[in-house]
Each structure stands twice: as structure tokens, then as C-alpha cells.
Coordinates of C-alpha atoms in Angstrom, one line a residue:
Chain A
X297 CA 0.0 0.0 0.0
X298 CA 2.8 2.8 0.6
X299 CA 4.5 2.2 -3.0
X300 CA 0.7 2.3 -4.8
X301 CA -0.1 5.5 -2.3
X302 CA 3.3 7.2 -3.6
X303 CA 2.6 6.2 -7.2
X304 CA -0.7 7.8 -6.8
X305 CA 0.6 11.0 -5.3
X306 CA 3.8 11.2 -7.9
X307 CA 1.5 10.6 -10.4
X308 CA -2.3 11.5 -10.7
X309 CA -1.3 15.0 -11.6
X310 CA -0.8 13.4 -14.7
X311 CA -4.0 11.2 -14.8
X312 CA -3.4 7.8 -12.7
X313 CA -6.5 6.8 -10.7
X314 CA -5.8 4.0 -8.3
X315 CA -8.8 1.5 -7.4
X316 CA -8.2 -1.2 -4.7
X317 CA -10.4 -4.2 -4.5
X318 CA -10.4 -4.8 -0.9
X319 CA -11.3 -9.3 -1.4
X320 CA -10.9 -10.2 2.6
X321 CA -12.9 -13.2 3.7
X322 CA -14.1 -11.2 6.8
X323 CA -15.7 -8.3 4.3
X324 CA -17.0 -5.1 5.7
X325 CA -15.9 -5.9 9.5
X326 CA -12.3 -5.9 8.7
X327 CA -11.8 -3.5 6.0
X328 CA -14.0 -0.8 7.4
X329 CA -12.4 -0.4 10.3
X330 CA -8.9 -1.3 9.0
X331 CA -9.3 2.5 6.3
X332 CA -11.2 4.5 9.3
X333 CA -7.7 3.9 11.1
X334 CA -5.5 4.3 8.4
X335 CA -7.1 6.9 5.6
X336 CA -5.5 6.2 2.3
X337 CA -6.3 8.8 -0.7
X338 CA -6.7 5.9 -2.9
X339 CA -10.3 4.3 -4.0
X340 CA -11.3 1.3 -2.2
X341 CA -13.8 -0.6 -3.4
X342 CA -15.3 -3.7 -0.7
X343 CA -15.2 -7.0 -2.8
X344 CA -16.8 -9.1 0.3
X345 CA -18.0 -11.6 -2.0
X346 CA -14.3 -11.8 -4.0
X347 CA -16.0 -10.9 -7.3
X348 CA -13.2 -9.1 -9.0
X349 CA -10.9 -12.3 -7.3
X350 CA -13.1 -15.2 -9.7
X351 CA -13.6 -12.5 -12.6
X352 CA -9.9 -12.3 -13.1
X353 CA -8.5 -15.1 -11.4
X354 CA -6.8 -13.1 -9.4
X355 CA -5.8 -16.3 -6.2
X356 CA -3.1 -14.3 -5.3
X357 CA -2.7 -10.9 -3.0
X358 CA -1.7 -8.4 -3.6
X359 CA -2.1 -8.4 -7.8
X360 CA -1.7 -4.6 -9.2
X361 CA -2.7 -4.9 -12.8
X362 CA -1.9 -1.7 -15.0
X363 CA -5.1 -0.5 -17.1
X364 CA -4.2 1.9 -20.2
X365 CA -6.6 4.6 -21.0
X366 CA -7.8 2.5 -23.4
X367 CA -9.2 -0.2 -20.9
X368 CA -6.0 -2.7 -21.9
X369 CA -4.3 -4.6 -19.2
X370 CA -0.9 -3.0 -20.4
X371 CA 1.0 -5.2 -17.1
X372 CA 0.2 -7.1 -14.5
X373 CA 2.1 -8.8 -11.0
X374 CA 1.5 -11.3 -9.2
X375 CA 2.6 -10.8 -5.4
X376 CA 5.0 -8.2 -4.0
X377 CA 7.8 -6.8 -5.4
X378 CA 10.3 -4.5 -3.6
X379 CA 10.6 -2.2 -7.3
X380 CA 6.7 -2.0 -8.0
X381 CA 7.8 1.9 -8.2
X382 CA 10.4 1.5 -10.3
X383 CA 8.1 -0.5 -12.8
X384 CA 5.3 0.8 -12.7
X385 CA 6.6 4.7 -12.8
X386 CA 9.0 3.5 -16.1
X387 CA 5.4 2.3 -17.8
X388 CA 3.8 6.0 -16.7
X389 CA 6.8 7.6 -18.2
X390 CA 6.5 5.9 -21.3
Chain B
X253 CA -33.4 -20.2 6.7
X254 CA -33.6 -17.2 4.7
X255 CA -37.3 -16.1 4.4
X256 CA -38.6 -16.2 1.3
X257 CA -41.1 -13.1 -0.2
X258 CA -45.0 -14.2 -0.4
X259 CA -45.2 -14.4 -3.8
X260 CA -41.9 -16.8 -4.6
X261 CA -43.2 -18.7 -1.3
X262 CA -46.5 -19.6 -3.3
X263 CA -44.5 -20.4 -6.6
X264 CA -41.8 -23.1 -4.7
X265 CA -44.9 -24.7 -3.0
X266 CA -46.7 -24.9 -6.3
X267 CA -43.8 -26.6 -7.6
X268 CA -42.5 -28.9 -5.6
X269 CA -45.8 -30.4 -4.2
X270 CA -44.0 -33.9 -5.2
X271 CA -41.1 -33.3 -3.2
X272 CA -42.7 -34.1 0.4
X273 CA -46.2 -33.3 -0.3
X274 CA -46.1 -30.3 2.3
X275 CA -45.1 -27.9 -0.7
X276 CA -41.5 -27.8 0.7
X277 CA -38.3 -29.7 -0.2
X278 CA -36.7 -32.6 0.9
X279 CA -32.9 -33.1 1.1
X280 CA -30.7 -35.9 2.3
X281 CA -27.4 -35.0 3.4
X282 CA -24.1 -37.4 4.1
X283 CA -21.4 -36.5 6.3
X284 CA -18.1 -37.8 7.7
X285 CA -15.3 -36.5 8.9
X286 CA -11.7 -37.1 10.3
X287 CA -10.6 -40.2 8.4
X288 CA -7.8 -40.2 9.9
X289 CA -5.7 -41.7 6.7
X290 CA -8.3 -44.9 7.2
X291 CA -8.3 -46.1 3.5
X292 CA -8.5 -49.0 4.7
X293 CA -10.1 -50.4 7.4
X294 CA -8.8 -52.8 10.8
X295 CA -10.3 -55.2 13.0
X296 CA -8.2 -53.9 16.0
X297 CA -9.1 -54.6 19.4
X298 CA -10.2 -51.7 21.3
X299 CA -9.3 -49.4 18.0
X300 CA -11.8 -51.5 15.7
X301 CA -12.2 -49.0 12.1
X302 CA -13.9 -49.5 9.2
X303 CA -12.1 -47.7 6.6
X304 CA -12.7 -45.7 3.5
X305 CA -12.9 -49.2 1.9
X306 CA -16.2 -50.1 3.3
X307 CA -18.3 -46.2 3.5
X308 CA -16.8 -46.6 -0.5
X309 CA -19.3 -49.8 -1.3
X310 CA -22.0 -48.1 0.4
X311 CA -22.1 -45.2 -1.0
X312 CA -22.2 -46.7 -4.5
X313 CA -25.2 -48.2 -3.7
X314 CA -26.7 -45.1 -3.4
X315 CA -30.0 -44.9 -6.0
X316 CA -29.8 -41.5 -6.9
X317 CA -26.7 -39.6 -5.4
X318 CA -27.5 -36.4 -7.4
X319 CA -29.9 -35.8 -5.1
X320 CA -27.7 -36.2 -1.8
X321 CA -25.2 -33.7 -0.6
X322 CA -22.4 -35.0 0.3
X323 CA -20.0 -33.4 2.2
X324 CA -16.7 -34.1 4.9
X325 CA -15.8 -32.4 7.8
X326 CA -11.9 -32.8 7.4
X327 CA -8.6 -34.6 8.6
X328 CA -9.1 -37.1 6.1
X329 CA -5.5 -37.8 6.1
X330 CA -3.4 -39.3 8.7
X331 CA -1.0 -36.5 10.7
X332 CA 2.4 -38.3 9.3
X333 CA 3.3 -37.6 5.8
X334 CA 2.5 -39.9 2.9
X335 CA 1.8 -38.7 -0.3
X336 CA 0.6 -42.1 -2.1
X337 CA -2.3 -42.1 0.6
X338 CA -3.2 -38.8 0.2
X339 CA -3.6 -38.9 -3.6
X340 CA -5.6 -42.7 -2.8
X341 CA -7.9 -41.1 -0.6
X342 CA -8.3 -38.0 -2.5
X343 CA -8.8 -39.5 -5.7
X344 CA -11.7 -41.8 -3.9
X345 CA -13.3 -39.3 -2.4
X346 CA -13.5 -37.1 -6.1
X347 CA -14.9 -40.6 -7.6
X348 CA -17.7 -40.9 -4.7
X349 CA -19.1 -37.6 -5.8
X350 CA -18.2 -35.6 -2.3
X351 CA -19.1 -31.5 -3.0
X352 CA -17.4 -30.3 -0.3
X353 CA -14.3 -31.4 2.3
X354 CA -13.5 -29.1 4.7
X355 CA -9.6 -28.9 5.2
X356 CA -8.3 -29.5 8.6
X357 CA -5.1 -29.5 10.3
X358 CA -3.9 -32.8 9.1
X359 CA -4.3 -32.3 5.1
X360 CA -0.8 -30.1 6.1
X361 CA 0.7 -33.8 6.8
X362 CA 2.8 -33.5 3.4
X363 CA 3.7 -29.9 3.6
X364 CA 2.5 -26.5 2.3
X365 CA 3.1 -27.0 -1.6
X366 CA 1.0 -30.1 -1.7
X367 CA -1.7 -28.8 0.2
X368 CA -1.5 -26.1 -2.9
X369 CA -1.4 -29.1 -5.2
X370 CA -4.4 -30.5 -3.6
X371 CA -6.0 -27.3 -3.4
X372 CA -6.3 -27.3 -7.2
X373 CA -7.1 -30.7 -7.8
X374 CA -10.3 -31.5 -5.2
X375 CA -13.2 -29.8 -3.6
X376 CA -11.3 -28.4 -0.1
X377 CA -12.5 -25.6 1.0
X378 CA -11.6 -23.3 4.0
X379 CA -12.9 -19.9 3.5
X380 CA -11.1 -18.2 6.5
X381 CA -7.7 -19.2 5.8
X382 CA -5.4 -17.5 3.8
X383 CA -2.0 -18.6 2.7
X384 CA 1.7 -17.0 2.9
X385 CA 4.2 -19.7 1.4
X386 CA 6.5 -16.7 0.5
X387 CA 7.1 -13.2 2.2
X388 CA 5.8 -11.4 -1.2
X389 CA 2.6 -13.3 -2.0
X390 CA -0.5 -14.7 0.0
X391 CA -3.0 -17.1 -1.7
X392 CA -6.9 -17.3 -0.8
X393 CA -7.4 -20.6 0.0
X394 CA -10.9 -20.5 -0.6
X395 CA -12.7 -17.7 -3.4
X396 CA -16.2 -16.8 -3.5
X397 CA -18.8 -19.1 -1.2
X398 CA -20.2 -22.4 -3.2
X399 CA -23.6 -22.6 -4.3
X400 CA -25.1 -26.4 -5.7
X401 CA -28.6 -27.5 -6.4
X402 CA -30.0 -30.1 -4.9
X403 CA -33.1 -31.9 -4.9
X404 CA -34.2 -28.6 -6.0
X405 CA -32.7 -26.5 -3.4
X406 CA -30.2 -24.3 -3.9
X407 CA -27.8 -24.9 -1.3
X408 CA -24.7 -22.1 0.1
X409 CA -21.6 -24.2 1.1
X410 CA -18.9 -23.1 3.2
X411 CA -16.0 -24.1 5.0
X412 CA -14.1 -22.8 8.6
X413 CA -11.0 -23.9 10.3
X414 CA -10.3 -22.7 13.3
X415 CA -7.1 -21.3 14.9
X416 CA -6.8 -23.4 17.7
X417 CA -6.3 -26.7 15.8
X418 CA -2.9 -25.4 15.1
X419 CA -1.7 -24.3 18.4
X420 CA 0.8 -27.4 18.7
X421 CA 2.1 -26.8 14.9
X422 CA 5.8 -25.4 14.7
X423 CA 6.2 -22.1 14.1
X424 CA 7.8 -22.0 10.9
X425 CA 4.0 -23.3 9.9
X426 CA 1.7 -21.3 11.8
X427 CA 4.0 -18.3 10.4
X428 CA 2.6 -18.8 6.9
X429 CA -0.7 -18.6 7.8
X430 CA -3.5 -16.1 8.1
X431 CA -6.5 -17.2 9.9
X432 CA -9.4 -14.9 9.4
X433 CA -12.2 -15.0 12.3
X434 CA -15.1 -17.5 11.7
X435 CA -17.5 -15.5 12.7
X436 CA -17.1 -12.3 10.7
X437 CA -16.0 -14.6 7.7
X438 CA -19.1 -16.6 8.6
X439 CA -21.1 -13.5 8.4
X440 CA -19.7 -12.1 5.5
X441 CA -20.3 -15.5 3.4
X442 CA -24.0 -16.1 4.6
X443 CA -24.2 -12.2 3.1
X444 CA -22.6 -13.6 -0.3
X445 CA -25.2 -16.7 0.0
X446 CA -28.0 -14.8 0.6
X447 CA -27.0 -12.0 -2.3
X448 CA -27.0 -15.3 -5.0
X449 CA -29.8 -16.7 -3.4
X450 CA -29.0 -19.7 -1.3
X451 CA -31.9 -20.6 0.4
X452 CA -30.4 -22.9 2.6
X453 CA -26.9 -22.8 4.3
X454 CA -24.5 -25.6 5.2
X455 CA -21.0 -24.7 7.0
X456 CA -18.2 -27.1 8.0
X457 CA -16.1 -26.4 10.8
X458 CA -12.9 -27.6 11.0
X459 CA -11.9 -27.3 15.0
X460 CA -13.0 -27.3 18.5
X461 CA -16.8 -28.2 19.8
X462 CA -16.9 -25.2 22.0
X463 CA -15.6 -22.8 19.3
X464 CA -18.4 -24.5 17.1
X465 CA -20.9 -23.9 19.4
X466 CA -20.5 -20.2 19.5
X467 CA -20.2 -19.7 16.5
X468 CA -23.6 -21.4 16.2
X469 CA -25.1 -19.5 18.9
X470 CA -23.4 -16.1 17.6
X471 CA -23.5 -16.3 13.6
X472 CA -27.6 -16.7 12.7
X473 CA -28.4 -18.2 9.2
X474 CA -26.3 -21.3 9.2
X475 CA -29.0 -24.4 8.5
X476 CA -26.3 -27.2 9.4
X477 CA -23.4 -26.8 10.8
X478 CA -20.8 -30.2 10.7
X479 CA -18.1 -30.5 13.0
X480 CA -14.4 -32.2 13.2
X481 CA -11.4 -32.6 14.8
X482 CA -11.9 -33.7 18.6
X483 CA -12.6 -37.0 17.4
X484 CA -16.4 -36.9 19.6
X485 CA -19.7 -38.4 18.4
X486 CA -22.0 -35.2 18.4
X487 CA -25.8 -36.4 17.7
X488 CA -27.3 -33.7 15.9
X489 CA -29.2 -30.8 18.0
X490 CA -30.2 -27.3 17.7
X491 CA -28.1 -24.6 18.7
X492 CA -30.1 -21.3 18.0
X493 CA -31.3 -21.7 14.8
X494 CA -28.9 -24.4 13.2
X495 CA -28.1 -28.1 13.7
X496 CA -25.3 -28.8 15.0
X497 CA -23.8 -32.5 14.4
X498 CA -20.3 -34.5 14.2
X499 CA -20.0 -38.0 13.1
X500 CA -17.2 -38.6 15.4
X501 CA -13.9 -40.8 14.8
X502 CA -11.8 -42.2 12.2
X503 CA -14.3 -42.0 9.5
X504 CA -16.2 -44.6 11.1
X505 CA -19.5 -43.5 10.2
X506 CA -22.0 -41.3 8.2
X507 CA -24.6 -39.1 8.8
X508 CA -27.5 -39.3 7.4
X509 CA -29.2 -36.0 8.2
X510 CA -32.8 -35.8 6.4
X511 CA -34.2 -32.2 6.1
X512 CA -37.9 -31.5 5.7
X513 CA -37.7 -28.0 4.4
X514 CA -41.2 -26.6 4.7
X515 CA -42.9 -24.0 2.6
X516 CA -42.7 -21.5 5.4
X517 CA -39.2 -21.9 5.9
X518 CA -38.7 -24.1 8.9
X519 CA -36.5 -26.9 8.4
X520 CA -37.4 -29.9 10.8
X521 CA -34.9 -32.9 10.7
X522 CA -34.4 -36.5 11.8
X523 CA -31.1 -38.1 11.5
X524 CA -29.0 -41.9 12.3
X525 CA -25.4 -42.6 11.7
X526 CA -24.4 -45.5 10.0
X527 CA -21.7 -47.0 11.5
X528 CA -19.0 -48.9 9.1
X529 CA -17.5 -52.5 10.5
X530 CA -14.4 -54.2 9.4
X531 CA -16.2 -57.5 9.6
X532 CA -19.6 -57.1 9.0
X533 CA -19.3 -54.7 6.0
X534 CA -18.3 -55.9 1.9
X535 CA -15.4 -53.6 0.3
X536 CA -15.6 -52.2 -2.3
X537 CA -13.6 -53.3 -5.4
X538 CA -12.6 -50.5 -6.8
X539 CA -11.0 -49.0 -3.3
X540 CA -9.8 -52.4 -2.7
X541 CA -8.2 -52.4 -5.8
X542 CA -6.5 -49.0 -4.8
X543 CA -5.5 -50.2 -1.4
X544 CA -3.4 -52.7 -3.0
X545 CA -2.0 -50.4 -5.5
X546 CA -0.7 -48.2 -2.4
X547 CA 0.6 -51.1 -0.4
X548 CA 2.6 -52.8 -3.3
X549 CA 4.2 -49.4 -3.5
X550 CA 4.7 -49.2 -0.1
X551 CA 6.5 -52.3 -0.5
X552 CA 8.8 -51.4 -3.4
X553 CA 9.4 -48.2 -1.6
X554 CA 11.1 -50.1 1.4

């Protein structure tokens, strides 16, 4: 979350929106509570009934998937990486 | 239960007047649970099991076993490792037709990255658990709650484990685990189950009775709620709204729970085990068959 909340701050100047599907088993009574402590200024959207998860086959947290203006997935990870900036920034640069 | 609006009440009666002739529905479900690696059975003293061997022959016998729900509880694998007798008993339980098994502590007997293997390739299910086999990724062990049809009904399926059966597991385990809380995942799937219309919900714990029991008497909307892992014969009773049941040891028996689901809504039950004996009870072939494919393996192996 604190690489995807830079990106957004380095970069939604120039147009990047950030949506997080929030998929936890426990819903609403985890991830409510979890953003009233911790405000993010990113989107969260509550998948309680993991949706978006089936839809893309997403088994795996976190997934960041990079949507063009176009609506193409243009690059997607699976799991953490420590240089999610560093990649993701070089395909915003491009 | 989930009520159901006047109108849709008076359109399920209508049609399913054949069902039980009191305009609801009638389902049959089978349970078992902790199996305890018991493909096979033994005529022990004091220990005596049946084995997977001889529920197997029954089961086939079953008229019309697309109208049963069939479900296990979990630990159907013994606690040491042995991969041959997971994929035997596995494999059998896929060929009997089971919907759901529940996963419980000892389906971790041969390790993290088979349980991911076996994950993809049969019907376990824990909804509350998900897993960290790396520091940079964490996998759902179980998406989205389960919905199948039977004898007309459209049934929500879900599976919990609960923390505590892994409180004597090493560290290096438990560490690569996430164990979400039954009851808010509880709630939040009966939510789910009610959003894609299940009109009846069935849970399998995987853990203690106590925990079970609260979660019963906290959590309303689950129907049926089977229980493993103590190893204790629980004959099914109501706890709040749902009935609560465990078939008890080493995959000795099976529950055979009938549900009288009336138009209204209320679900009235009646239930007997059917308890599985070495002596008394034929194999069947194909397991049989299976049993010696393991052991001759066994035998080259040593």
C-alpha cells in the first residue's frame, strides 16, 4: 500500500487513478475499520463476495494490474515486489 | 433459513408439491469427517475402524446420489506424511461424488506446496484461511462461497478452520498462515449466500466443539453446521437456529441427516449414523483395488 499511495501522489497529476479491491474473507468488519484507522487517498472498493478475485482469477494478493486509457491490461504482477515503483513509474513515463 | 417473499413462497410450493407433499423440499445430506488416513479399514481390538474401503461400497449403492449432498468435515489424512495415501484417498473421495471437504489441520501432513497441489485438484475448502508460502505473495485458500442445487434447493456451502487446531504446529508453519475470524467470515459469506440466493446454508467447521458452538449460537443463518477434529460423536441438536452434528472418529461412520424443508421456511430434521464395520461390512472393489496399488508401493518403496 505505501509504494501504490506514492505512485498515486507522484503521479495523478498526470492522470493515474488508483482502485483497490479490498477481497478479505471477513468483508465489511475488517476492512472498514482497517481504512477508518489508516485513511488512504486511494479508492477502495469492498469485494466481500471476492467478485473481481473469480472475474480475473486473481488467487493471489496483492495483484496490481496496470489499465491503459484504453481499458487494456498494459502489465500485471503477481505478489510483492520491492521495485513496484520503479516499474510501474517507467510504464507511466512511457 | 432465509425467508422467502409471499409471492416466490406460493410459486416453490406450487412446484415442488411432489417433493414431500407439504409444498417444501426434501434433502438428504451425508457426512463424515476425520478419516484419519483410514483407507483402509482394521479389525483392532479396542481401536476397531472401518475404513474408506467399506463407506466406498455403500455409497455406490446409493439410488440417486445427485440428489444427496455429500459433504466431509476434514482430517481425512493421517498426521504423518505420505503422499501415495493422500492422492488414494483423495482421488476416492472425487470418484464418490463428495461436493465439499472441509480442510483440517492434518491435510498439512505433506507440507504447504502439496496442500496447494491439492487445493487445485479436489473440492477443499476453507474460507477463513489464507496462505503466505513466500514473504511477497499470500494465496486465498478458498474464493467466493459455493452454491449447488439439490433436490431442488439451492444450497450455500462453506468451510471454517479454526485457529486453535494449530496451536501445537511449529512455528515455521503457523508463520505462513493467516486465519481470518469464523464468525465475521461466517457472516460475510451467509451475506454472499444470501446476495446469490441460497436458500439454505450448510458450514463445515474444522476445529473445536466449544468454538463450534459459539459460532452457532453467535452467527444466525447457518441451516447445518458439521463438525471435526476432537474425534467426539455429536448427535445432531439445535443450537439457535442451526443443527449442529459431528460424526465422530476415524471416519467410522455417516450421517445421514434428512431435512424437511417446509414452505414456510422451517426446516425440521431427523437423523441416524451409520456406522461402518471391518467385519460385517463388503469392500468395495474399486477402493480395494486401490489399497493394494498403495501397499505394493509401499512395499517397493522399502
Amino acid at each position: 500500500m505505501p509504494i501504490v499511495e506514492q505512485l498515486y501522489r507522484d503521479f495523478s497529476d498526470q492522470g493515474l487513478e488508483v482502485i483497490v479491491f479490498a477481497a478479505d474473507p471477513e468483508g465489511t468488519e475488517l476492512v472498514t475499520p482497517f481504512f477508518e484507522s489508516r485513511p488512504t487517498p486511494l479508492t477502495v472498493l469492498l469485494d466481500h463476495c471476492q467478485v473481481t478475485v473469480k472475474k480475473y482469477g486473481v488467487g493471489e494478493i496483492p495483484s496490481p494490474f496496470l489499465i491503459n486509457p484504453e481499458g487494456f491490461i498494459v502489465h500485471k504482477e503477481i505478489g510483492y515486489r520491492e521495485d513496484l515503483y520503479e516499474l510501474i513509474s517507467s510504464f507511466l513515463g512511457s | 433459513m432465509k425467508a422467502l417473499p409471499a409471492a416466490l413462497v406460493l410459486a416453490v410450493a406450487a412446484l415442488s408439491l411432489s417433493a414431500n407433499g407439504n409444498g417444501g423440499h426434501t434433502l438428504t445430506i451425508l457426512y463424515s469427517s476425520s478419516l484419519n488416513g483410514n483407507l483402509d479399514g482394521c479389525d483392532c481390538k479396542g481401536h476397531p475402524r472401518g475404513g474408506l474401503v467399506k463407506r466406498a461400497a455403500w455409497l455406490r449403492k446409493l439410488e440417486h446420489p445427485q440428489q444427496v449432498l455429500l459433504i466431509d468435515a476434514g482430517d481425512l489424512l493421517d498426521p504423518y506424511p505420505d503422499r501415495d495415501l493422500a492422492v488414494a484417498i483423495f482421488d476416492t473421495y472425487v470418484e464418490l461424488g463428495y461436493t465439499a471437504i472441509a480442510l483440517g489441520d492434518q491435510e498439512f501432513a505433506n507440507g504447504l506446496d502439496s496442500l496447494l497441489e491439492y487445493r487445485e485438484r479436489y473440492p477443499l475448502m476453507a474460507h477463513n484461511l489464507t496462505l503466505c508460502p513466500d514473504e511477497n505473495r499470500c494465496i486465498f485458500f478458498s474464493t467466493t462461497p459455493h452454491i449447488v442445487e439439490r433436490a431442488g434447493i439451492r444450497i450455500g456451502l462453506f468451510a471454517l478452520i479454526d485457529p486453535e487446531v494449530f496451536a501445537l504446529y511449529p512455528a515455521e508453519l503457523k508463520k505462513k498462515l493467516k486465519i481470518q475470524n469464523p464468525d465475521a467470515t461466517a457472516r460475510n459469506q451467509l451475506a454472499c449466500l444470501a446476495e446469490q440466493g441460497a436458500l439454505l446454508n450448510v458450514a463445515l467447521f474444522h476445529g473445536p466443539y466449544q468454538a463450534a458452538k459459539e459460532l452457532a449460537e453467535t452467527v444466525a443463518g447457518i441451516d447445518v453446521l458439521v463438525l471435526a477434529h476432537e474425534q467426539q460423536l455429536i448427535e445432531p441438536s439445535r443450537v439457535g437456529g442451526t443443527i449442529l452434528t459431528s460424526p465422530g472418529e476415524d471416519g467410522n461412520r455417516l450421517g445421514i441427516l434428512t431435512l424437511e424443508i417446509r414452505a414456510e421456511g422451517r426446516v425440521e430434521y431427523h437423523n441416524r449414523f451409520r456406522l461402518f464395520s471391518w467385519q460385517d461390512d463388503p469392500d468395495d472393489p474399486a477402493v480395494r483395488r486401490r489399497i493394494d496399488e498403495y501397499k505394493h508401493k509401499l512395499r517397493e518403496q522399502l
